[in-house]
Structure formats: C-alpha cells, structure tokens
CSV table of C-alpha atoms in Angstrom, one decimal:
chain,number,residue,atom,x,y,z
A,1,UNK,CA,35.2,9.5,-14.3
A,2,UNK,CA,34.2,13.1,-13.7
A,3,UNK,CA,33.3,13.6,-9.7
A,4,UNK,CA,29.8,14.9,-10.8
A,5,UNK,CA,28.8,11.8,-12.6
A,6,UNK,CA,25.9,10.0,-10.8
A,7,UNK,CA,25.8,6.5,-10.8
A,8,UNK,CA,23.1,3.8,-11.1
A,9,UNK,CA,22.7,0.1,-10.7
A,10,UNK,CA,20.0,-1.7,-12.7
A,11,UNK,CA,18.4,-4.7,-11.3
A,12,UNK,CA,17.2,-6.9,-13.8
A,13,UNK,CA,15.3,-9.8,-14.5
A,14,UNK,CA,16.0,-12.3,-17.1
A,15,UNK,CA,13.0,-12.9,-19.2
A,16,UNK,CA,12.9,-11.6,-22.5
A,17,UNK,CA,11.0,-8.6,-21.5
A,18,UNK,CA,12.9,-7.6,-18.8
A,19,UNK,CA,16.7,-8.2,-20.9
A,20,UNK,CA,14.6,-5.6,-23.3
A,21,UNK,CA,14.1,-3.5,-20.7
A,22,UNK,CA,17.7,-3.8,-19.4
A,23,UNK,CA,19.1,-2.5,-23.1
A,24,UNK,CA,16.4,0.3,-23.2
A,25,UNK,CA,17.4,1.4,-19.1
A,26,UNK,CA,21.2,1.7,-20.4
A,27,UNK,CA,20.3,3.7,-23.5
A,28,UNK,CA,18.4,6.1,-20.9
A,29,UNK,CA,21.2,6.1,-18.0
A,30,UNK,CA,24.2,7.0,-20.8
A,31,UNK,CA,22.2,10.0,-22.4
A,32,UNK,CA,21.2,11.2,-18.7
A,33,UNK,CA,25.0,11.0,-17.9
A,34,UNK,CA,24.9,7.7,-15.2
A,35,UNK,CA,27.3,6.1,-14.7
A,36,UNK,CA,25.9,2.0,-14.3
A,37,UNK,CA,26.1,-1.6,-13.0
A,38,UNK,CA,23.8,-4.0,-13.7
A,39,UNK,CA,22.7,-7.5,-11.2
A,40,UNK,CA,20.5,-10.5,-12.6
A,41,UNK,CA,19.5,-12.7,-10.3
A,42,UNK,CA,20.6,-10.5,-7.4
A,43,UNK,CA,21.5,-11.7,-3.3
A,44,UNK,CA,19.7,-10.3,-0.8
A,45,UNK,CA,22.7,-8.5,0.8
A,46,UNK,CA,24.2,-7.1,-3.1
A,47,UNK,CA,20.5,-5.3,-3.3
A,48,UNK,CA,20.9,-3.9,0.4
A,49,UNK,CA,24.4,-2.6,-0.2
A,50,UNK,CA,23.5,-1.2,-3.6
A,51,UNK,CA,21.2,1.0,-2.1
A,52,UNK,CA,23.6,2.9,0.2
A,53,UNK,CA,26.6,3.1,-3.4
A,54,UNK,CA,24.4,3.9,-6.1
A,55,UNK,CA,22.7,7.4,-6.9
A,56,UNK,CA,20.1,5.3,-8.3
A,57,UNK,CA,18.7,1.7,-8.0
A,58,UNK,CA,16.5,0.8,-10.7
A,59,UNK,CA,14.6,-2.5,-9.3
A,60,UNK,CA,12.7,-4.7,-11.8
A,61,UNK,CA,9.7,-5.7,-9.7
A,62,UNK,CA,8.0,-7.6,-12.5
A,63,UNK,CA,6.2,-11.2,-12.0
A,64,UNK,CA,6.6,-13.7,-14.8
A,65,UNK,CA,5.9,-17.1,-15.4
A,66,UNK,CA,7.8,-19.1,-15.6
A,67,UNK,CA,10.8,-17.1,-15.4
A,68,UNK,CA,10.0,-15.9,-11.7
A,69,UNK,CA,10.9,-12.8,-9.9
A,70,UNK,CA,13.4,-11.0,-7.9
A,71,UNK,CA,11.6,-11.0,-4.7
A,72,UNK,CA,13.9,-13.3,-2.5
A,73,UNK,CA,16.4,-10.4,-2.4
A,74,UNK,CA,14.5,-7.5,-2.1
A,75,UNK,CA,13.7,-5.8,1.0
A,76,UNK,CA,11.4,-2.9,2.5
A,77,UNK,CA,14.0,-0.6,2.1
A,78,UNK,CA,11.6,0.6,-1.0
A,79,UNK,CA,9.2,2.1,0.5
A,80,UNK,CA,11.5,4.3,2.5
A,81,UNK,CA,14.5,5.7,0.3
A,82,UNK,CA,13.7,7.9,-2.5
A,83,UNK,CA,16.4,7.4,-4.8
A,84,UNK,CA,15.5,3.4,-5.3
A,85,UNK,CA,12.9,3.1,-8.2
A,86,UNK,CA,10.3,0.5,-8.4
A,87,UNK,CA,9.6,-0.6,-11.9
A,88,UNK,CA,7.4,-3.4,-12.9
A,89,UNK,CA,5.4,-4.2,-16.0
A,90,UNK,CA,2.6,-6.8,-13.9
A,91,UNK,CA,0.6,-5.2,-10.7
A,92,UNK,CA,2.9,-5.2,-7.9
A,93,UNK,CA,2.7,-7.2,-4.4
A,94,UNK,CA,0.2,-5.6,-1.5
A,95,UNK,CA,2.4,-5.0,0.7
A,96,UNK,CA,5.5,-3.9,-1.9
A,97,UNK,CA,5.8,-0.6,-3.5
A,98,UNK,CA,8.0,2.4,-4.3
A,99,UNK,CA,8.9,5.7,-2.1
A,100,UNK,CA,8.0,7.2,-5.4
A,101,UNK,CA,4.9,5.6,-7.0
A,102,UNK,CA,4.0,5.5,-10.8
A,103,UNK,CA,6.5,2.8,-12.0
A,104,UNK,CA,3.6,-0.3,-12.0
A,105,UNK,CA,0.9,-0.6,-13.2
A,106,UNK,CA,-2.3,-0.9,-11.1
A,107,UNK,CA,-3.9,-4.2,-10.4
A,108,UNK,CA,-5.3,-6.1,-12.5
A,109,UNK,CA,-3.3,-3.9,-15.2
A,110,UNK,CA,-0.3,-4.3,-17.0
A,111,UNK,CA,2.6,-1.6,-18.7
A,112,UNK,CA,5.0,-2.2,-21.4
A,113,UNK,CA,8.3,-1.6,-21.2
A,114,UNK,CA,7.8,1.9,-23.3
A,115,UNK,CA,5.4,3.4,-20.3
A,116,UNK,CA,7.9,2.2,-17.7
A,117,UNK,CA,11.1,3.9,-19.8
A,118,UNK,CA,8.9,7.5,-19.8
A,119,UNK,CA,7.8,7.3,-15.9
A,120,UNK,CA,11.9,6.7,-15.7
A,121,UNK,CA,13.2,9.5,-17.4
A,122,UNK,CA,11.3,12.0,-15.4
A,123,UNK,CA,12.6,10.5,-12.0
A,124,UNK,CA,16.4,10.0,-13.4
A,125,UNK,CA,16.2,13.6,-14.1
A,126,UNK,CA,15.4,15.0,-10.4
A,127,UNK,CA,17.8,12.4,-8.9
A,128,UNK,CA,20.8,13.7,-11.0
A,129,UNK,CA,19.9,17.2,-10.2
A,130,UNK,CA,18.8,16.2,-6.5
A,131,UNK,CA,20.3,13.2,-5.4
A,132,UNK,CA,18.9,11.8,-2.5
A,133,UNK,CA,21.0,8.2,-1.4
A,134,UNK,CA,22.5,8.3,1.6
A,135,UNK,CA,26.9,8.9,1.4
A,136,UNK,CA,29.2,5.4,1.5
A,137,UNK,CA,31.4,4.9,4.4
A,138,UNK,CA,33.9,2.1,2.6
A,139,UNK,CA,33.9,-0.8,5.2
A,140,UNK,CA,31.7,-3.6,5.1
A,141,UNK,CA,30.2,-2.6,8.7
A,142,UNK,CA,30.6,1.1,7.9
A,143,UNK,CA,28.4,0.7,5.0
A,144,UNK,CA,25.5,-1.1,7.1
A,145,UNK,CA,25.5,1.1,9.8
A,146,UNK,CA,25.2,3.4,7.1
A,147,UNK,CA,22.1,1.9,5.6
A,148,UNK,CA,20.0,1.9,8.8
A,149,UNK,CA,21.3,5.3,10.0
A,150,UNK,CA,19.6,6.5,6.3
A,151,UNK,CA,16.2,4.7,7.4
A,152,UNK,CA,16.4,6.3,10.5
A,153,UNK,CA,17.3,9.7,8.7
A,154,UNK,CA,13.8,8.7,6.7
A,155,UNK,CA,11.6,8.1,9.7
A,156,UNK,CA,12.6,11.0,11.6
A,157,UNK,CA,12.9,13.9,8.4
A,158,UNK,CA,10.3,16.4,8.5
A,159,UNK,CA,7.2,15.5,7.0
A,160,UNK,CA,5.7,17.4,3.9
A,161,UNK,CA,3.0,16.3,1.9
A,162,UNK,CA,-0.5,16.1,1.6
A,163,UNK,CA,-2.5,12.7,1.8
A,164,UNK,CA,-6.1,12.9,-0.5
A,165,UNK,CA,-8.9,10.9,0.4
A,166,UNK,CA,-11.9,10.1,-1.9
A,167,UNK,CA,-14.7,8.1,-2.8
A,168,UNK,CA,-14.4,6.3,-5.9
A,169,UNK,CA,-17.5,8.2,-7.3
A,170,UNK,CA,-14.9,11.8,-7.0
A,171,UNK,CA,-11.7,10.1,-8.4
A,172,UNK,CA,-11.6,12.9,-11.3
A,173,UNK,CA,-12.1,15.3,-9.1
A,174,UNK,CA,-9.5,14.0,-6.9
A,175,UNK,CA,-7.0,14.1,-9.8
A,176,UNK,CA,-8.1,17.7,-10.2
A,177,UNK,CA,-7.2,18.3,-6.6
A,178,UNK,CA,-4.2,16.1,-6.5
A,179,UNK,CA,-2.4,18.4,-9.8
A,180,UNK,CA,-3.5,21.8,-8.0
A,181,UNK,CA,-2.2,20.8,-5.0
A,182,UNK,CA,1.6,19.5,-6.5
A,183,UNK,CA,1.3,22.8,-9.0
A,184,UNK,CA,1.0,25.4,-5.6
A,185,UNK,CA,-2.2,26.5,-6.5
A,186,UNK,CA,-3.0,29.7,-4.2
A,187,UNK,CA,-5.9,29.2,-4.2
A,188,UNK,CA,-5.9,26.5,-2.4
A,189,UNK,CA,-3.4,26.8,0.3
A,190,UNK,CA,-0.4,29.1,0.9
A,191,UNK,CA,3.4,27.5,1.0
A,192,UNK,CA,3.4,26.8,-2.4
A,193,UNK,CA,3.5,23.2,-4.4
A,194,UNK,CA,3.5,20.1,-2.0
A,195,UNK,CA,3.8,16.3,-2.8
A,196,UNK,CA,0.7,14.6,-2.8
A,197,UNK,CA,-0.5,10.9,-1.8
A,198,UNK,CA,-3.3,9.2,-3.5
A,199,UNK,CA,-4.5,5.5,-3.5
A,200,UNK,CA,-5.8,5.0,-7.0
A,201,UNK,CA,-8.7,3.5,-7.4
A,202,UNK,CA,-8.1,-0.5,-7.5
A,203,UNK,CA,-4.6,0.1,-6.1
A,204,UNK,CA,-5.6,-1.7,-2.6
A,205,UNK,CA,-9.0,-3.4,-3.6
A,206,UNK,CA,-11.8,-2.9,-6.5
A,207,UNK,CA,-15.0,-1.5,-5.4
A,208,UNK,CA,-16.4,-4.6,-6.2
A,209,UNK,CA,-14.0,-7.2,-4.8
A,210,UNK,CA,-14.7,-9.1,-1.5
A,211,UNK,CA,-12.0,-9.5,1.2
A,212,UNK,CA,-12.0,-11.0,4.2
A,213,UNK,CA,-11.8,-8.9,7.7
A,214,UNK,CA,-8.0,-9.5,8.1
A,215,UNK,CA,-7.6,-8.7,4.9
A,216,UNK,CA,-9.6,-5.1,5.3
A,217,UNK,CA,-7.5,-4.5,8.0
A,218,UNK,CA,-4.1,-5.9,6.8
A,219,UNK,CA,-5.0,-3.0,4.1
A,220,UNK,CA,-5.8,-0.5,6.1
A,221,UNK,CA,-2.3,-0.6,7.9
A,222,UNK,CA,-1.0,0.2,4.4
A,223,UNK,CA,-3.0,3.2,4.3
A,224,UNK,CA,-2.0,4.0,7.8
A,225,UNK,CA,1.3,4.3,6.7
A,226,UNK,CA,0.9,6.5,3.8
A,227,UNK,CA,-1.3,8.5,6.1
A,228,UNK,CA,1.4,9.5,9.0
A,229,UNK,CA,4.3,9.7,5.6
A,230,UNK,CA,2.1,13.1,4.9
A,231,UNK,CA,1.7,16.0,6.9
A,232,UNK,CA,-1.9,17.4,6.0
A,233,UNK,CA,-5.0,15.1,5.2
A,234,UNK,CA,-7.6,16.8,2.3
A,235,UNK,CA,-10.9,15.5,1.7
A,236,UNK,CA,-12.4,15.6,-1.6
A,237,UNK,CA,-15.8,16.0,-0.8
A,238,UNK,CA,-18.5,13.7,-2.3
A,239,UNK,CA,-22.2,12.7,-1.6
A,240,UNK,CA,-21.4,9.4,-0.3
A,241,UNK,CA,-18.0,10.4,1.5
A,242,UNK,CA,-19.7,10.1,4.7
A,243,UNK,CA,-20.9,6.8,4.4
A,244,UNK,CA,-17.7,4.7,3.1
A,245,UNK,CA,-16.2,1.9,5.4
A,246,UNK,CA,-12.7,3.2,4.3
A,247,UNK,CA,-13.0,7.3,4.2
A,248,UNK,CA,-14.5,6.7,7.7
A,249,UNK,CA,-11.6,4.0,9.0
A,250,UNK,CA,-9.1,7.0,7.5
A,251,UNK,CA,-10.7,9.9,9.5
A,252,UNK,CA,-10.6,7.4,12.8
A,253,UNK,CA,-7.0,6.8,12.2
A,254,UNK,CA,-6.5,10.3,12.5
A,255,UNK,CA,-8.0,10.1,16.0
A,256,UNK,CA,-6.0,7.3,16.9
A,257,UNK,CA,-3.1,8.8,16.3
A,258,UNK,CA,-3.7,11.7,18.4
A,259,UNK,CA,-5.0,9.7,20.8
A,260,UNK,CA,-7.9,11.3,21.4
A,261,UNK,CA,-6.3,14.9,22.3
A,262,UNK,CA,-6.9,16.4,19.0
A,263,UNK,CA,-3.5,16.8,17.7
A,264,UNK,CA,-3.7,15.3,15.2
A,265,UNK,CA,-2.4,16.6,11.7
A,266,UNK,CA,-4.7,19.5,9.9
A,267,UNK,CA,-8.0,18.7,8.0
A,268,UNK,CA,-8.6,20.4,4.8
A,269,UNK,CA,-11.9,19.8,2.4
A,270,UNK,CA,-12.6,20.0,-1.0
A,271,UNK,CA,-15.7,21.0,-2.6
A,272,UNK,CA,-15.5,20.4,-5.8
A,273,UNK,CA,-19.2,22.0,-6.9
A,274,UNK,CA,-18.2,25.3,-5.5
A,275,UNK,CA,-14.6,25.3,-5.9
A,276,UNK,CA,-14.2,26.2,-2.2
A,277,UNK,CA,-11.8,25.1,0.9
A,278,UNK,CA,-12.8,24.7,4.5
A,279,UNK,CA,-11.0,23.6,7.6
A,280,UNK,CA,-13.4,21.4,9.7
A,281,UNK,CA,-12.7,20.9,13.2
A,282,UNK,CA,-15.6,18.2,14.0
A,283,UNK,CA,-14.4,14.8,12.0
A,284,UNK,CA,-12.2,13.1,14.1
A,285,UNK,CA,-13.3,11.0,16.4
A,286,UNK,CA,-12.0,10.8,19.9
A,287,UNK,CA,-10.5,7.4,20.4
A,288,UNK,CA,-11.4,5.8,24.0
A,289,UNK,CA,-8.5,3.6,25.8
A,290,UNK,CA,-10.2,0.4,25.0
A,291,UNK,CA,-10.5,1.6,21.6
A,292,UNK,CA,-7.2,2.4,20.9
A,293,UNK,CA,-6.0,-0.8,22.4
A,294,UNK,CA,-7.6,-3.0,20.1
A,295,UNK,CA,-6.9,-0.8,17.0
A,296,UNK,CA,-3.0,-1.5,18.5
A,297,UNK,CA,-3.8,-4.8,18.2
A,298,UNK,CA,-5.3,-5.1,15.0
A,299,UNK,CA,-2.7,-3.1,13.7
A,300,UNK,CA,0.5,-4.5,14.6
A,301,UNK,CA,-0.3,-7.2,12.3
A,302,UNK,CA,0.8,-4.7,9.5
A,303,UNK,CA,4.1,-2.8,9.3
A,304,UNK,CA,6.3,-1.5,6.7
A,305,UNK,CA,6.6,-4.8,5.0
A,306,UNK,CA,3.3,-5.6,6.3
A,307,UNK,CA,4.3,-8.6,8.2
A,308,UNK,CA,2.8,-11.1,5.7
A,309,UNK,CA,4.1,-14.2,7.9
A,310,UNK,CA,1.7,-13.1,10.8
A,311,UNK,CA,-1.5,-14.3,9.0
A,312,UNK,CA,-0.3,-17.5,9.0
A,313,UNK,CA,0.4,-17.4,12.9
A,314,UNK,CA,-3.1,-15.2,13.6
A,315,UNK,CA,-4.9,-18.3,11.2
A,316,UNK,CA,-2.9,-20.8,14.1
A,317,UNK,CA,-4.0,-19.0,17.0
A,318,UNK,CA,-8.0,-18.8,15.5
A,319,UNK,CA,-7.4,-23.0,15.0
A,320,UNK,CA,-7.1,-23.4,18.8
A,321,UNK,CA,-9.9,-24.7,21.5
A,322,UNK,CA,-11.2,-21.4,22.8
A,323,UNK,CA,-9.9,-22.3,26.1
A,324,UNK,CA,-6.2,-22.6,24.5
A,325,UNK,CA,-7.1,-19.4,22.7
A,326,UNK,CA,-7.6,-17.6,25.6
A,327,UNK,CA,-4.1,-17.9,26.8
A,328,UNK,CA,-3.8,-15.7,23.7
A,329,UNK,CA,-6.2,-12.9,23.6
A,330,UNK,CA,-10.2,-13.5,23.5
A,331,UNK,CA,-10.7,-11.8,20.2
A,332,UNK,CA,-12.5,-11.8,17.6
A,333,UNK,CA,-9.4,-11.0,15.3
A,334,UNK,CA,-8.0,-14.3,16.3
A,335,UNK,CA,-11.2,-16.3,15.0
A,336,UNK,CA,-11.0,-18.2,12.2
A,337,UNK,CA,-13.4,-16.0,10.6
A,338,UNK,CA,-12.2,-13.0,10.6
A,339,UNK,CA,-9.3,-14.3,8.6
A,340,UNK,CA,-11.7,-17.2,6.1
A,341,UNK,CA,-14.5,-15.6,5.5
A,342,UNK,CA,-15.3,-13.1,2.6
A,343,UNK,CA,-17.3,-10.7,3.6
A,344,UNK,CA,-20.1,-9.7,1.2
A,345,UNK,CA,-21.6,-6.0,1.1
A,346,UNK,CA,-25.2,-6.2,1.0
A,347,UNK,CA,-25.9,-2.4,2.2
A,348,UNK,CA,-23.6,0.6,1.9
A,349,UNK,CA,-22.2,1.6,5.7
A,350,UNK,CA,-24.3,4.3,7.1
A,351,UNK,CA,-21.8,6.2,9.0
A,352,UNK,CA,-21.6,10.1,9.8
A,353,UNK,CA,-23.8,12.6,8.0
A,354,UNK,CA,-22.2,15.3,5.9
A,355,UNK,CA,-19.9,18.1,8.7
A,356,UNK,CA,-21.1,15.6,12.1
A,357,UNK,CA,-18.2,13.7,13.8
A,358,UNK,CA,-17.8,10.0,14.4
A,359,UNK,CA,-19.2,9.4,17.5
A,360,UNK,CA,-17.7,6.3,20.0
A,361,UNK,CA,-20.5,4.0,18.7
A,362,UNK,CA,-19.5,4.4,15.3
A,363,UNK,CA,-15.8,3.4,15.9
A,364,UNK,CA,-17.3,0.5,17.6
A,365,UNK,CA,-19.1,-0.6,14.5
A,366,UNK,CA,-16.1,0.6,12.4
A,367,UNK,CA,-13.6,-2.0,14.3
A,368,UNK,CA,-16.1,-5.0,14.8
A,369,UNK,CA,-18.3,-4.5,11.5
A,370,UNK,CA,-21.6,-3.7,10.9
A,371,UNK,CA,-23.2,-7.3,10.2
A,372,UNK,CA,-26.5,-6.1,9.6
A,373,UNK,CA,-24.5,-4.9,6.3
A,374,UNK,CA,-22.3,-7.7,5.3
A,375,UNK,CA,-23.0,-11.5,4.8
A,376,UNK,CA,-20.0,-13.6,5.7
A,377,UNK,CA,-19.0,-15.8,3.1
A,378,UNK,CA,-16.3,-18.6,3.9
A,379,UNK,CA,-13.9,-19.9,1.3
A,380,UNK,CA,-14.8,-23.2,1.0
A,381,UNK,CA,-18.3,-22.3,0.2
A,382,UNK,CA,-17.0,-19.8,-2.7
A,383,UNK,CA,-15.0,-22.6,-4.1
A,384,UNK,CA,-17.1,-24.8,-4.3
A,385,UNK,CA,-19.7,-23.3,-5.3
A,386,UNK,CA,-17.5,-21.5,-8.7
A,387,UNK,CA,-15.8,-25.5,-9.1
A,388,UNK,CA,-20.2,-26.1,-9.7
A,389,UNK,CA,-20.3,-22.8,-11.7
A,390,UNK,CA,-23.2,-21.9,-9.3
A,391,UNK,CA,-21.9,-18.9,-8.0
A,392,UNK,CA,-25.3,-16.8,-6.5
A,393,UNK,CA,-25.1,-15.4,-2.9
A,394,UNK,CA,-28.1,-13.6,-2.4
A,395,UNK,CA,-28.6,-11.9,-5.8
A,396,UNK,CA,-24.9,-11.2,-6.3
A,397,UNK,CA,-23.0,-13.4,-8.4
A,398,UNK,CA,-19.5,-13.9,-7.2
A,399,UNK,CA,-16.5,-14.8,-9.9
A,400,UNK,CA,-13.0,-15.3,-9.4
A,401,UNK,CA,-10.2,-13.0,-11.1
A,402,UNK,CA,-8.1,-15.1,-13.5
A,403,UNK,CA,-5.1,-12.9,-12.3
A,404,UNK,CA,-4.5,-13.6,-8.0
A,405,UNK,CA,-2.6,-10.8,-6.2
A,406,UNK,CA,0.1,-12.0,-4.0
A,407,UNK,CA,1.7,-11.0,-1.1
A,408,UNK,CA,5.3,-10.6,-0.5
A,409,UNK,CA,7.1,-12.2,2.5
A,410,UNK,CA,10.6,-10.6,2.9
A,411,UNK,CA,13.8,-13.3,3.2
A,412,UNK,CA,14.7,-12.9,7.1
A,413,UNK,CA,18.6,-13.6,8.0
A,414,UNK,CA,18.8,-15.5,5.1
A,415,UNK,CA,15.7,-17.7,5.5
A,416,UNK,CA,12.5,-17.7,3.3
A,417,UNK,CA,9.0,-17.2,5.3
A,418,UNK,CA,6.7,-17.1,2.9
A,419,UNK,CA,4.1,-20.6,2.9
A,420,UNK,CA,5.0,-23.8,1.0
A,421,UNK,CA,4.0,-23.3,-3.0
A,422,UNK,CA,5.1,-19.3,-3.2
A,423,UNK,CA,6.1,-18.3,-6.1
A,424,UNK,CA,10.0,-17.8,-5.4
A,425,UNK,CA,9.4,-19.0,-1.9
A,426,UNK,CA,8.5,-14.9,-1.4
A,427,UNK,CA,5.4,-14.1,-3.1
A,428,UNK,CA,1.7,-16.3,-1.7
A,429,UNK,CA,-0.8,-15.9,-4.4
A,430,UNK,CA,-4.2,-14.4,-2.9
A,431,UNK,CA,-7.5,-15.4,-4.9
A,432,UNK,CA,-9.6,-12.5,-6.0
A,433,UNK,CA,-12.9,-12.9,-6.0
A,434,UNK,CA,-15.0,-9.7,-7.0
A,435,UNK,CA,-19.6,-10.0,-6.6
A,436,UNK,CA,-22.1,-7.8,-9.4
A,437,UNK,CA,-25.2,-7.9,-8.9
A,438,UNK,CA,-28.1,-6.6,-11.7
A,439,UNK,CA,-30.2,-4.6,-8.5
A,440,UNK,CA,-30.9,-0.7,-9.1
C-alpha cells in the first residue's frame, strides 16, 4: 500500500439501515483513496485504540429499536479529536456529539442515510488533504499514552474560532453571520475566514419545551464548553436579545471565566438592520466571589461527558433530612426540586436593556431564578395529569413528545453507570414535555 494512503475504520451498526450505510461508507472511502476496516458491535477499548491508528473513524451514533446502539463502547474522545466523525441518522444524546458537527440530525429530526453520505464526503476530503489523528507509537502502552498525550495536545492548542450567540427570533440572520464569518468576509473582521460555533435552534432544548433547573444548567455546561473551545464571542443582535435566560447566562459565563478582571475573550456584535460591527466593552458582568463559587458548584456537575451519573447522586443528596443534607452543602441545587420540577415560563426574563451590563443583582436572579417568572411544575403532577389527558397549567397546555431524548452515561473501567432500564445500559431516556398556549 502506497505510504500516502489514508486509512479509515468504519464503526457500524447492524440494523438494516446502518449495514446500508456500511456498503455506501466503503463505496465513498475507495473512490476517496482510504484505505478501511470496519467493527460491528465494537469493545470499548477497540474504539479507543482506533482513534490513535486510523486517519479517520467513522462512528455510527444511530439509536434503533430494537437493534440498540453502539453506546457501551464509545467514549468522549468525540468531542475532542477532529479526525473521528459522528454520524447518526436519529437525534444524538445531550451530552454526545462530534468535534465536527453536521453528521445528525437535530432533535426531534431524523436523516437518511443519503444526507449523512454528502455531510461525509466533504469532511473525508479535508482529512485526506489535512489529516489531523494523532501518530501510532506500536506498543500497547505506547499507543495509550499516545491517546491521552493527543487530548492533551487538544486542550492546550491555540484556540481559533468564533462562538455566535442568538435569539431564536435572528436564527436567519445568524446563518447569515455564521457563512460571512467561515467565508473571511472583510467586512466584518480582518484575519481572514474562521471556524464558527452555533447551537441550532432545538439542538439543546425547543423554545417551547420545559426542563427542570438541573436540567437548564446541566445544558448550559454544554454551552460552556463550546464557549471556551472558541476564541471570540459575536452577538447577533435582536430585539429580545437582552431579555433571554440563555443569551444572558452566556454573557455571565464570560465574566466567570475572567473572573471578574475583564479578560475575558473579545466581544463583537452584529446588527443585522444596518449591516454594521461594534465592540462593546459594557456586557459582561463582573462575577463576585460568592458568585463564582456557586456557579463552580453548579457547574461541576457537567464536563466533557457531562457527568450524566451525577444527577442520580445530586437527586440522593436532595432525598436527605435537611440536617443530613447539610453535611453536604445547604443548597438549593441539592433540593429535590431543582432536579423534579419542570419549570414553566409564564413571563419572558426581563434582564439588561439594549448596550447596559448585567449588574450583580441580575446574576443573582440568573443563578437562583426569577420565580415571579416561572411556575414550578413537578413530574408527578405532569404525569398524571397527561395519564387523565387534562393537561392545563395556567392557560398553557403541556404535552409529551412521543420521541424522549436520552442521555449518555460513558462505560467507566469496564463497568456500565447508566440507571437500571437504559437503553444499552448507556443511554437513560429523558421525557420531553413541550407547553403552547393560544395568549397573544
């Protein structure tokens, strides 16, 4: 085999769509000029080693009933290497994606085979010209230290690339500022084309679907993460920008991270009706001690994998007397409701006005929640009340999405963690429950 030959390993699943999918991913790796393996019904440690050998790791991410997944061997490794490829034809897990997105579908979507073969071809072509895996040392040990050196080589490369925030109400508008951004558009900053990160709309949540505290913030330690992967934050500007729970939780993590010293990465808005760029200075917050202890807090219940088998301990901890709590921590995020009860938005969040900052009050309101704007909904009285098909919380009705999201609990030295009755012993369904209301 010629020394230039790239190679590729296709992980597979064996359902009838995904054996399809396997014939279609050879055709496309033998005109490309791979070199390939294939694994069905892969081992944890095969799928870690294949992603320090192989130019390119193809993973099928789909979830099928009853054929299952391929979950139980996969790890975060994903979300950090550039050269594996996330596929899937059904929405992926929360807390489970690709360094390079596109290759799923959004939630509650799903792709054919035919979408995921064109988003393919594009990324086999840069990785033959630009291969990105880290090189094989040949011993079993070499290989491993191999594999977390290359992680490390990941969290400590120079960051480039710009994260977009937006209100669902400017999504086109992001998309217009999201192509202008990766085409190098002068006109909107010098240096020349830069890669871009934006949540589509539904990716994390619908606008209209209600989740409980934990889950709010179990999601916004996802966006954390894609935040501090970029180095500039835009803001496409919008009318109700400066009153959204999430754009404002975005531009407070960017005061936590700079810890209240201003350093944190550069601002840059977007105003779409004038076509025209400014730099403010003024957004950010400035994060008090206290503060910034409790966001810690909060957020080291999320992570790269976004430690799925802490909600299960937290829900533990919020079960206990409040006197064997408190050998815990006295917090609220430790209640049972914060993690139970689905919290139902009855008045949009009134936060900054348009160029003020968020002042200390607001993060206050922003960590602990604004409960003259949400009604707190537990689970039990959901279900029951959809089991009676009387589903009417104060004007909104509340319904249940046939489809549940799941979360994905990573195999730990060889031992499942996910809660009896996952799906693969790695992937807990989560109920959606989305609320419409007929008020003007």
């Amino acid at each position: 085999m010629p020394a230039s030959r790239r190679s590729a390993i296709i992980v597979a699943t064996d359902s009838q769509a995904g054996q399809q999918l396997l014939y279609e991913v050879k055709r496309l790796l033998t005109r490309a000029g791979f070199s390939y393996e294939i694994l069905v019904r892969p081992t944890q440690a095969q799928v870690a080693m294949a992603t320090v050998k192989y130019d390119a790791v193809i993973l099928d991410a789909t979830i099928e009933l009853p054929e299952g997944s391929n979950y139980a061997a996969f790890t975060a490794q994903p979300t950090a290497m550039d050269h594996i490829l996330v596929v899937s034809r059904t929405p992926l897990p929360l807390n489970f994606y690709g360094f390079r997105g596109g290759g799923a579908p959004i939630y509650p979507n799903e792709q054919n085979n035919e979408s995921i073969l064109r988003w393919l071809e594009g990324q086999l072509e840069q990785l033959k010209t630009r291969p990105t895996r880290p090189t094989l040392e040949k011993n079993l040990l070499g290989s491993v230290i191999t594999m977390m050196r290359a992680m490390t080589q990941v969290r400590e490369a120079p960051i480039q690339g710009a994260f977009v925030s937006y209100t669902r109400e400017a999504l086109p508008q992001a998309h217009e500022l999201t192509r202008r951004l990766q085409s190098g558009d002068p006109k909107l900053r010098t240096g020349g084309p830069i890669p871009v990160t934006l949540l589509e709309s539904g990716e994390l949540a619908l606008e209209d679907e209600l989740l409980t505290m934990q889950m709010r913030w179990h999601l916004v330690g996802l966006i954390e993460k894609r935040i501090k992967d970029c180095s500039e934050f835009w803001i496409c500007d919008s009318k109700h920008y400066y009153t959204s729970w999430w754009t404002q939780i975005e531009l407070t993590l960017l005061g936590y991270h700079g810890s209240g010293k201003q350093d944190h990465m550069p601002i840059w808005r977007y105003k779409p009706s004038v076509q025209r760029v400014d730099q403010p200075t003024d957004l950010v917050p400035t994060i008090s001690h206290d503060q910034k202890r409790r966001l810690d807090r909060i957020l080291s219940y999320t992570g790269q994998s976004m430690r799925a088998e802490t909600i299960q301990r937290t829900r533990e901890i919020g079960s206990l007397h409040l006197l064997e709590r408190s050998k815990f921590w006295n917090d609220e995020v430790f209640s049972l409701g914060f993690a139970n009860d689905y919290l139902l938005e009855i008045a949009p969040w009134v936060g900054q006005k348009s160029g003020e900052s968020i002042t200390g009050q607001d993060v206050e309101m922003l960590m602990r929640g604004d409960r003259s704007k949400f009604v707190a909904v537990p689970l039990r009285v959901i279900q029951d009340a959809l089991s009676n098909h009387v589903a009417d919380f104060n004007g909104y009705q509340i319904r249940n999405e046939p489809r549940p999201r799941y979360l994905w609990y990573a195999t730990r030295m060889g031992k499942h963690t996910a809660p009896p009755g996952s799906l693969d012993q790695s992937l807990a369904p989560l109920p959606v429950f989305r609320a419409s209301t007929n008020r003007t």
